[in-house]
Coordinates of C-alpha atoms (C1' of nucleotides) in Angstrom, one line a residue:
Chain I
M1 CA -44.4 -69.6 -88.7
P2 CA -45.3 -68.7 -85.1
L3 CA -47.5 -65.7 -84.7
A4 CA -48.2 -66.1 -81.1
H5 CA -47.6 -63.8 -78.0
S6 CA -43.9 -64.3 -77.7
G7 CA -42.3 -63.7 -81.1
P8 CA -41.4 -60.3 -82.3
I9 CA -42.2 -61.6 -85.7
L10 CA -44.8 -59.7 -87.5
A11 CA -46.3 -62.0 -90.0
A12 CA -48.7 -59.7 -91.7
P13 CA -50.3 -62.3 -93.9
D14 CA -51.6 -61.1 -97.2
L15 CA -55.3 -61.0 -97.8
D16 CA -55.2 -64.2 -99.8
S17 CA -53.7 -66.2 -97.0
V18 CA -56.6 -65.3 -94.8
V19 CA -59.1 -66.2 -97.5
R20 CA -57.4 -69.5 -98.0
A21 CA -57.5 -70.2 -94.3
V22 CA -61.2 -69.5 -94.3
R23 CA -61.7 -72.0 -97.2
A24 CA -59.4 -74.5 -95.5
R25 CA -61.8 -74.6 -92.5
G26 CA -64.7 -75.5 -94.8
L27 CA -66.3 -72.1 -94.7
R28 CA -67.6 -70.5 -97.9
V29 CA -66.0 -67.4 -99.3
T30 CA -68.9 -65.2 -99.9
A31 CA -69.0 -61.5 -101.0
A32 CA -70.0 -60.4 -97.6
R33 CA -67.3 -62.5 -95.9
R34 CA -64.7 -61.3 -98.2
A35 CA -65.7 -57.6 -97.7
V36 CA -65.4 -58.0 -93.9
I37 CA -62.0 -59.5 -94.2
E38 CA -60.9 -56.8 -96.7
T39 CA -62.0 -54.1 -94.4
L40 CA -60.1 -55.5 -91.5
F41 CA -57.1 -55.9 -93.8
V42 CA -56.9 -52.4 -95.1
A43 CA -57.9 -50.7 -91.8
A44 CA -55.3 -48.7 -90.0
G45 CA -56.3 -50.2 -86.7
P46 CA -59.2 -52.0 -85.0
V47 CA -62.6 -51.0 -86.4
S48 CA -66.2 -51.1 -85.3
V49 CA -69.0 -53.2 -86.6
E50 CA -70.5 -50.0 -87.9
E51 CA -67.4 -49.2 -89.9
I52 CA -67.2 -52.7 -91.3
A53 CA -70.8 -52.8 -92.3
S54 CA -70.7 -49.4 -94.0
G55 CA -67.8 -50.6 -96.1
L56 CA -65.1 -48.3 -94.8
G57 CA -61.9 -48.7 -96.7
G58 CA -63.5 -49.0 -100.0
A59 CA -65.1 -52.4 -99.9
R60 CA -67.2 -52.6 -103.1
S61 CA -70.5 -53.4 -101.3
T62 CA -72.1 -52.8 -98.0
V63 CA -72.8 -55.7 -95.6
D64 CA -75.7 -56.1 -93.3
D65 CA -75.0 -55.5 -89.6
A66 CA -76.3 -59.0 -88.6
S67 CA -74.0 -60.6 -91.2
V68 CA -71.0 -58.6 -90.0
Y69 CA -71.7 -59.8 -86.4
G70 CA -72.1 -63.4 -87.6
N71 CA -68.9 -63.3 -89.6
L72 CA -66.8 -61.7 -87.0
E73 CA -67.9 -64.3 -84.5
T74 CA -67.2 -67.1 -86.8
L75 CA -63.8 -65.7 -87.8
E76 CA -62.9 -65.1 -84.2
E77 CA -63.7 -68.7 -83.3
L78 CA -61.3 -69.8 -86.1
G79 CA -58.7 -67.6 -84.5
L80 CA -58.4 -65.4 -87.6
V81 CA -59.7 -62.2 -86.0
R82 CA -60.0 -60.7 -82.5
H83 CA -61.9 -58.0 -80.9
V84 CA -60.4 -55.6 -78.4
H85 CA -61.8 -52.8 -76.2
L86 CA -59.9 -49.5 -76.4
G87 CA -62.0 -47.9 -73.7
H88 CA -65.6 -48.4 -72.6
G89 CA -68.3 -49.3 -75.1
P90 CA -68.5 -51.7 -78.0
G91 CA -65.4 -53.6 -79.1
K92 CA -63.4 -53.1 -82.2
W93 CA -62.2 -55.8 -84.5
T94 CA -58.9 -56.6 -86.1
L95 CA -57.0 -59.4 -87.7
A96 CA -55.7 -61.7 -85.0
D97 CA -52.0 -61.1 -85.6
R98 CA -52.5 -57.3 -85.3
A99 CA -54.0 -57.3 -81.8
R100 CA -50.7 -56.9 -80.0
R101 CA -50.7 -53.5 -78.4
E102 CA -51.5 -52.8 -74.8
Y103 CA -53.1 -49.5 -73.9
L104 CA -53.4 -47.2 -70.9
H105 CA -56.7 -45.5 -70.5
C106 CA -57.3 -42.6 -68.1
E107 CA -60.5 -43.2 -66.2
R108 CA -61.0 -39.5 -65.6
C109 CA -60.3 -37.7 -68.9
G110 CA -60.3 -40.6 -71.3
A111 CA -56.8 -40.1 -72.6
S112 CA -55.3 -43.2 -74.1
R113 CA -51.8 -44.3 -75.0
A114 CA -49.9 -47.4 -76.0
V115 CA -47.7 -49.1 -73.5
E116 CA -44.2 -50.2 -74.1
P117 CA -44.6 -54.0 -74.0
S118 CA -41.5 -54.5 -71.9
L119 CA -43.2 -52.7 -69.0
L120 CA -45.7 -55.6 -68.7
A121 CA -43.2 -58.4 -69.1
P122 CA -42.3 -58.7 -65.4
S123 CA -45.9 -59.1 -64.3
R124 CA -46.7 -61.4 -67.2
E125 CA -43.9 -63.6 -66.0
A126 CA -44.9 -63.4 -62.4
I127 CA -48.5 -64.3 -63.2
R128 CA -47.4 -67.3 -65.3
A129 CA -45.1 -68.5 -62.6
A130 CA -47.7 -68.1 -59.8
T131 CA -50.9 -69.0 -61.5
G132 CA -50.2 -70.7 -64.9
Y133 CA -52.2 -68.1 -66.7
E134 CA -50.9 -66.7 -69.9
A135 CA -51.9 -63.1 -69.5
R136 CA -52.6 -60.9 -72.5
F137 CA -53.0 -57.3 -71.6
T138 CA -54.3 -56.4 -75.0
H139 CA -58.0 -57.2 -74.8
F140 CA -59.0 -54.5 -72.4
P141 CA -57.1 -51.3 -71.7
I142 CA -55.3 -50.9 -68.4
V143 CA -57.3 -48.3 -66.6
G144 CA -55.8 -45.7 -64.3
L145 CA -55.1 -42.0 -64.1
C146 CA -52.9 -40.1 -66.6
P147 CA -50.1 -38.0 -65.1
Q148 CA -52.2 -34.8 -65.2
C149 CA -55.4 -36.3 -63.7
A150 CA -53.3 -38.1 -61.0
R151 CA -51.8 -34.8 -60.0
E152 CA -55.2 -33.0 -59.9
G153 CA -56.7 -35.8 -57.9
R154 CA -54.0 -35.4 -55.3
E155 CA -54.4 -31.7 -55.0
G156 CA -58.2 -31.3 -55.4
E157 CA -59.2 -33.8 -52.8
P158 CA -60.8 -32.2 -49.7
G159 CA -58.9 -34.3 -47.3
Chain D
M1 CA -52.1 -50.4 -43.4
P2 CA -51.5 -49.1 -47.0
L3 CA -54.6 -49.7 -49.1
A4 CA -53.6 -48.1 -52.3
H5 CA -51.0 -46.2 -54.3
S6 CA -51.7 -42.8 -52.8
G7 CA -55.1 -41.3 -52.7
P8 CA -57.2 -40.2 -49.8
I9 CA -57.7 -43.2 -47.6
L10 CA -61.2 -44.4 -47.4
A11 CA -61.3 -47.4 -45.2
A12 CA -64.3 -49.7 -44.9
P13 CA -66.7 -47.1 -43.8
D14 CA -69.9 -48.0 -42.1
L15 CA -73.2 -47.3 -43.9
D16 CA -73.7 -44.1 -41.9
S17 CA -70.4 -42.6 -43.0
V18 CA -71.4 -43.1 -46.6
V19 CA -74.7 -41.5 -46.0
R20 CA -73.0 -38.6 -44.2
A21 CA -70.6 -38.2 -47.1
V22 CA -73.6 -37.9 -49.4
R23 CA -75.2 -35.3 -47.3
A24 CA -71.9 -33.4 -47.0
R25 CA -71.8 -33.0 -50.7
G26 CA -75.2 -31.3 -50.7
L27 CA -77.1 -34.3 -52.1
R28 CA -80.4 -35.4 -50.6
V29 CA -80.7 -38.7 -48.8
T30 CA -83.8 -40.1 -50.3
A31 CA -85.3 -43.6 -49.9
A32 CA -84.1 -44.7 -53.3
R33 CA -80.6 -43.3 -52.7
R34 CA -80.4 -45.0 -49.4
A35 CA -81.6 -48.3 -50.8
V36 CA -78.9 -48.3 -53.5
I37 CA -76.2 -47.6 -50.9
E38 CA -77.5 -50.2 -48.5
T39 CA -77.5 -52.8 -51.3
L40 CA -73.9 -52.1 -52.1
F41 CA -73.1 -52.1 -48.5
V42 CA -74.5 -55.5 -47.7
A43 CA -73.5 -57.2 -51.0
A44 CA -70.8 -59.8 -50.9
G45 CA -69.2 -58.4 -54.0
P46 CA -69.9 -56.1 -57.0
V47 CA -73.5 -56.2 -58.0
S48 CA -75.4 -55.4 -61.2
V49 CA -77.9 -52.6 -61.7
E50 CA -80.6 -55.3 -62.0
E51 CA -79.7 -56.7 -58.6
I52 CA -79.7 -53.2 -57.1
A53 CA -83.0 -52.2 -58.6
S54 CA -84.7 -55.4 -57.5
G55 CA -83.7 -54.8 -53.9
L56 CA -81.3 -57.7 -53.4
G57 CA -80.0 -58.0 -49.9
G58 CA -83.3 -57.0 -48.3
A59 CA -83.7 -53.4 -49.1
R60 CA -87.2 -52.4 -48.0
S61 CA -88.3 -51.1 -51.3
T62 CA -87.6 -51.6 -55.0
V63 CA -85.9 -48.8 -57.0
D64 CA -86.6 -47.9 -60.6
D65 CA -83.8 -48.8 -63.0
A66 CA -83.4 -45.3 -64.3
S67 CA -83.0 -44.0 -60.7
V68 CA -80.4 -46.7 -60.0
Y69 CA -78.4 -45.6 -63.0
G70 CA -78.7 -42.0 -62.1
N71 CA -77.7 -42.6 -58.5
L72 CA -74.7 -44.8 -59.4
E73 CA -73.4 -42.2 -61.8
T74 CA -73.8 -39.5 -59.2
L75 CA -72.2 -41.6 -56.5
E76 CA -69.4 -42.6 -58.8
E77 CA -68.7 -38.9 -59.6
L78 CA -68.4 -38.3 -55.8
G79 CA -65.9 -41.1 -55.6
L80 CA -68.1 -43.1 -53.2
V81 CA -68.8 -46.0 -55.6
R82 CA -67.1 -47.6 -58.6
H83 CA -68.0 -50.0 -61.3
V84 CA -65.8 -52.8 -62.5
H85 CA -66.1 -55.4 -65.2
L86 CA -65.5 -58.9 -64.1
G87 CA -65.7 -60.3 -67.7
H88 CA -67.6 -59.1 -70.8
G89 CA -70.9 -57.5 -70.5
P90 CA -72.4 -54.9 -68.2
G91 CA -70.4 -53.6 -65.3
K92 CA -71.0 -54.3 -61.6
W93 CA -71.0 -51.8 -58.8
T94 CA -69.4 -51.7 -55.5
L95 CA -68.4 -49.2 -52.8
A96 CA -65.2 -47.4 -53.9
D97 CA -63.0 -48.8 -51.2
R98 CA -64.0 -52.4 -52.0
A99 CA -62.9 -52.2 -55.7
R100 CA -59.4 -53.4 -55.0
R101 CA -59.1 -56.8 -56.4
E102 CA -57.5 -57.6 -59.8
Y103 CA -58.8 -60.6 -61.8
L104 CA -57.6 -62.9 -64.4
H105 CA -60.2 -64.0 -67.0
C106 CA -59.7 -66.9 -69.4
E107 CA -60.8 -65.8 -72.9
R108 CA -61.5 -69.3 -73.9
C109 CA -63.4 -70.9 -71.0
G110 CA -64.4 -67.9 -69.0
A111 CA -62.7 -69.1 -65.8
S112 CA -61.9 -66.3 -63.5
R113 CA -59.6 -65.9 -60.5
A114 CA -58.2 -63.1 -58.3
V115 CA -54.6 -62.1 -58.7
E116 CA -52.2 -61.7 -55.8
P117 CA -51.6 -57.9 -55.9
S118 CA -47.9 -58.2 -55.5
L119 CA -47.7 -59.9 -58.9
L120 CA -48.8 -56.6 -60.6
A121 CA -46.6 -54.3 -58.5
P122 CA -43.5 -54.5 -60.8
S123 CA -45.4 -53.5 -63.9
R124 CA -47.4 -50.8 -62.0
E125 CA -44.1 -49.3 -60.9
A126 CA -42.5 -49.6 -64.3
I127 CA -45.5 -47.9 -65.9
R128 CA -45.5 -45.1 -63.4
A129 CA -41.8 -44.5 -64.0
A130 CA -42.0 -44.7 -67.7
T131 CA -45.3 -42.9 -68.4
G132 CA -46.5 -41.2 -65.2
Y133 CA -49.7 -43.2 -65.3
E134 CA -51.1 -44.6 -62.1
A135 CA -52.3 -47.9 -63.4
R136 CA -55.2 -49.7 -61.7
F137 CA -55.7 -53.2 -62.9
T138 CA -59.0 -53.5 -61.1
H139 CA -61.4 -51.9 -63.6
F140 CA -61.2 -54.5 -66.3
P141 CA -60.1 -58.1 -65.8
I142 CA -56.7 -59.2 -67.2
V143 CA -57.6 -61.5 -70.1
G144 CA -55.6 -64.5 -71.1
L145 CA -55.6 -68.2 -71.1
C146 CA -56.0 -70.3 -68.0
P147 CA -53.4 -73.1 -67.5
Q148 CA -55.7 -75.7 -69.0
C149 CA -56.8 -73.8 -72.0
A150 CA -53.2 -72.6 -72.7
R151 CA -52.1 -76.3 -72.7
E152 CA -55.0 -77.3 -75.0
G153 CA -54.2 -74.4 -77.3
R154 CA -50.6 -75.5 -77.7
E155 CA -51.5 -79.1 -78.4
G156 CA -54.6 -78.6 -80.6
E157 CA -53.1 -76.2 -83.0
P158 CA -52.7 -77.7 -86.5
G159 CA -49.3 -76.2 -87.0
Chain Q
dG1 C1' -78.5 -79.7 -105.9
dT2 C1' -77.8 -78.8 -101.2
dG3 C1' -76.5 -76.8 -97.1
dT4 C1' -74.4 -72.4 -95.9
dC5 C1' -74.9 -67.5 -95.8
dT6 C1' -77.2 -63.3 -96.7
dG7 C1' -80.4 -59.4 -96.0
dC8 C1' -84.3 -57.8 -93.8
dA9 C1' -87.4 -57.4 -89.9
dA10 C1' -88.3 -57.9 -85.3
dA11 C1' -86.8 -59.0 -80.7
dA12 C1' -83.8 -58.7 -76.8
dC13 C1' -80.9 -56.0 -73.8
dA14 C1' -78.6 -52.2 -71.6
dT15 C1' -78.8 -47.5 -71.0
dT16 C1' -80.5 -42.7 -71.5
dT17 C1' -83.8 -39.0 -71.7
dG18 C1' -88.1 -36.2 -70.8
dC19 C1' -91.3 -35.0 -67.7
dA20 C1' -95.0 -34.5 -64.1
dA21 C1' -95.5 -35.7 -59.5
dA22 C1' -93.4 -36.6 -55.0
dT23 C1' -90.3 -35.3 -51.3
dG24 C1' -86.0 -34.0 -48.6
dC25 C1' -84.3 -30.1 -46.5
Chain O
dG1 C1' -91.4 -23.6 -50.6
dC2 C1' -88.5 -24.9 -53.8
dA3 C1' -85.0 -27.5 -56.0
dT4 C1' -83.7 -32.1 -56.3
dT5 C1' -85.1 -36.7 -57.1
dT6 C1' -88.3 -40.2 -58.3
dG7 C1' -90.9 -43.4 -61.2
dC8 C1' -92.8 -44.2 -65.5
dA9 C1' -92.7 -44.3 -70.4
dA10 C1' -90.5 -43.7 -74.5
dA11 C1' -86.2 -43.3 -77.1
dT12 C1' -81.5 -44.9 -78.2
dG13 C1' -77.8 -47.9 -79.4
dT14 C1' -76.0 -52.5 -79.7
dT15 C1' -76.4 -57.2 -80.5
dT16 C1' -79.2 -61.4 -81.3
dT17 C1' -82.6 -64.2 -83.5
dG18 C1' -85.8 -66.0 -87.1
dC19 C1' -86.5 -66.9 -91.6
dA20 C1' -87.2 -67.0 -96.8
dG21 C1' -84.4 -66.5 -100.6
dA22 C1' -79.6 -66.3 -102.7
dC23 C1' -75.4 -68.3 -103.6
dA24 C1' -70.8 -71.0 -103.0
dC25 C1' -69.2 -75.2 -104.0

DNA sequence: GTGTCTGCAAAACATTTGCAAATGC
DNA sequence: GCATTTGCAAATGTTTTGCAGACAC
């Protein structure tokens, strides 16, 4: 079942399948590891290390920051989770198959909104054709000016 | 010679014109401020705070980190300098009119390369038409897989 | 039983803040 | 002369590292 960039398929694996994948790679399923995965699983969107460590989403126990960092790194290496940046500052974490949305971020007022994926398709194709790179626009937001700030910028400028 | 989407044209000014702009805004031209600007001016590309503070590029004196941060923030607010991120980690700083290149960054091996601006034009237009945002792809790199890592990814995957 | 993982404490970085002294205008 | 700006020192916030004990398998 292909999860990758192309497919519209939304595989949304259950928690057990993630846990199984962890075990399949030879990693141990500890309470801390399970709590991290559960938090990512129940979260509405990408979450911070802080949120994961404090057991947001009702994880039974709390997990030490250092262990959260370690686990996220390990799980990211396995391709099970990803981190994304929604603006400046520390990243947020999510299950790998959920990191599919591209965002616009206004550099002046900080406003943020998701982008209709089809808008990026032409450039993604052009980049692939010209450079061979498979571009994902999901990791960092696309920075620019929102309509209002763009307007103000054009008026306000002295000359 | 069109440099950008719209905005006030600010073309490769000499050092003095930047200094004049600073004074014109009512800011004082101190030794530290001048050193920061000079470093940005002579640098081959975007530079780190560390590099600026240590007087890379032959600035006569060294400038305290805190002062560099303060100056960069002030100058960015005036629109004279910008910071960009070329990968993960702390940003790098450059004169505003020089922050025009878009980069591809491989999330697996870290390879980086500039993008031919025309490749992004279609999506920039589509985004403007659909959302009103003026997208700049220069602030964060576009993350993805370089040709080689993309190939390995496709082969290596277990299933 | 053994090697992995955890929590805790401390270190390493990047950045911000507070403030008295220095200095551009 | 006076407000702005500086350097220094300390605080903050995030992430990494070291390590003895706990625990999954």
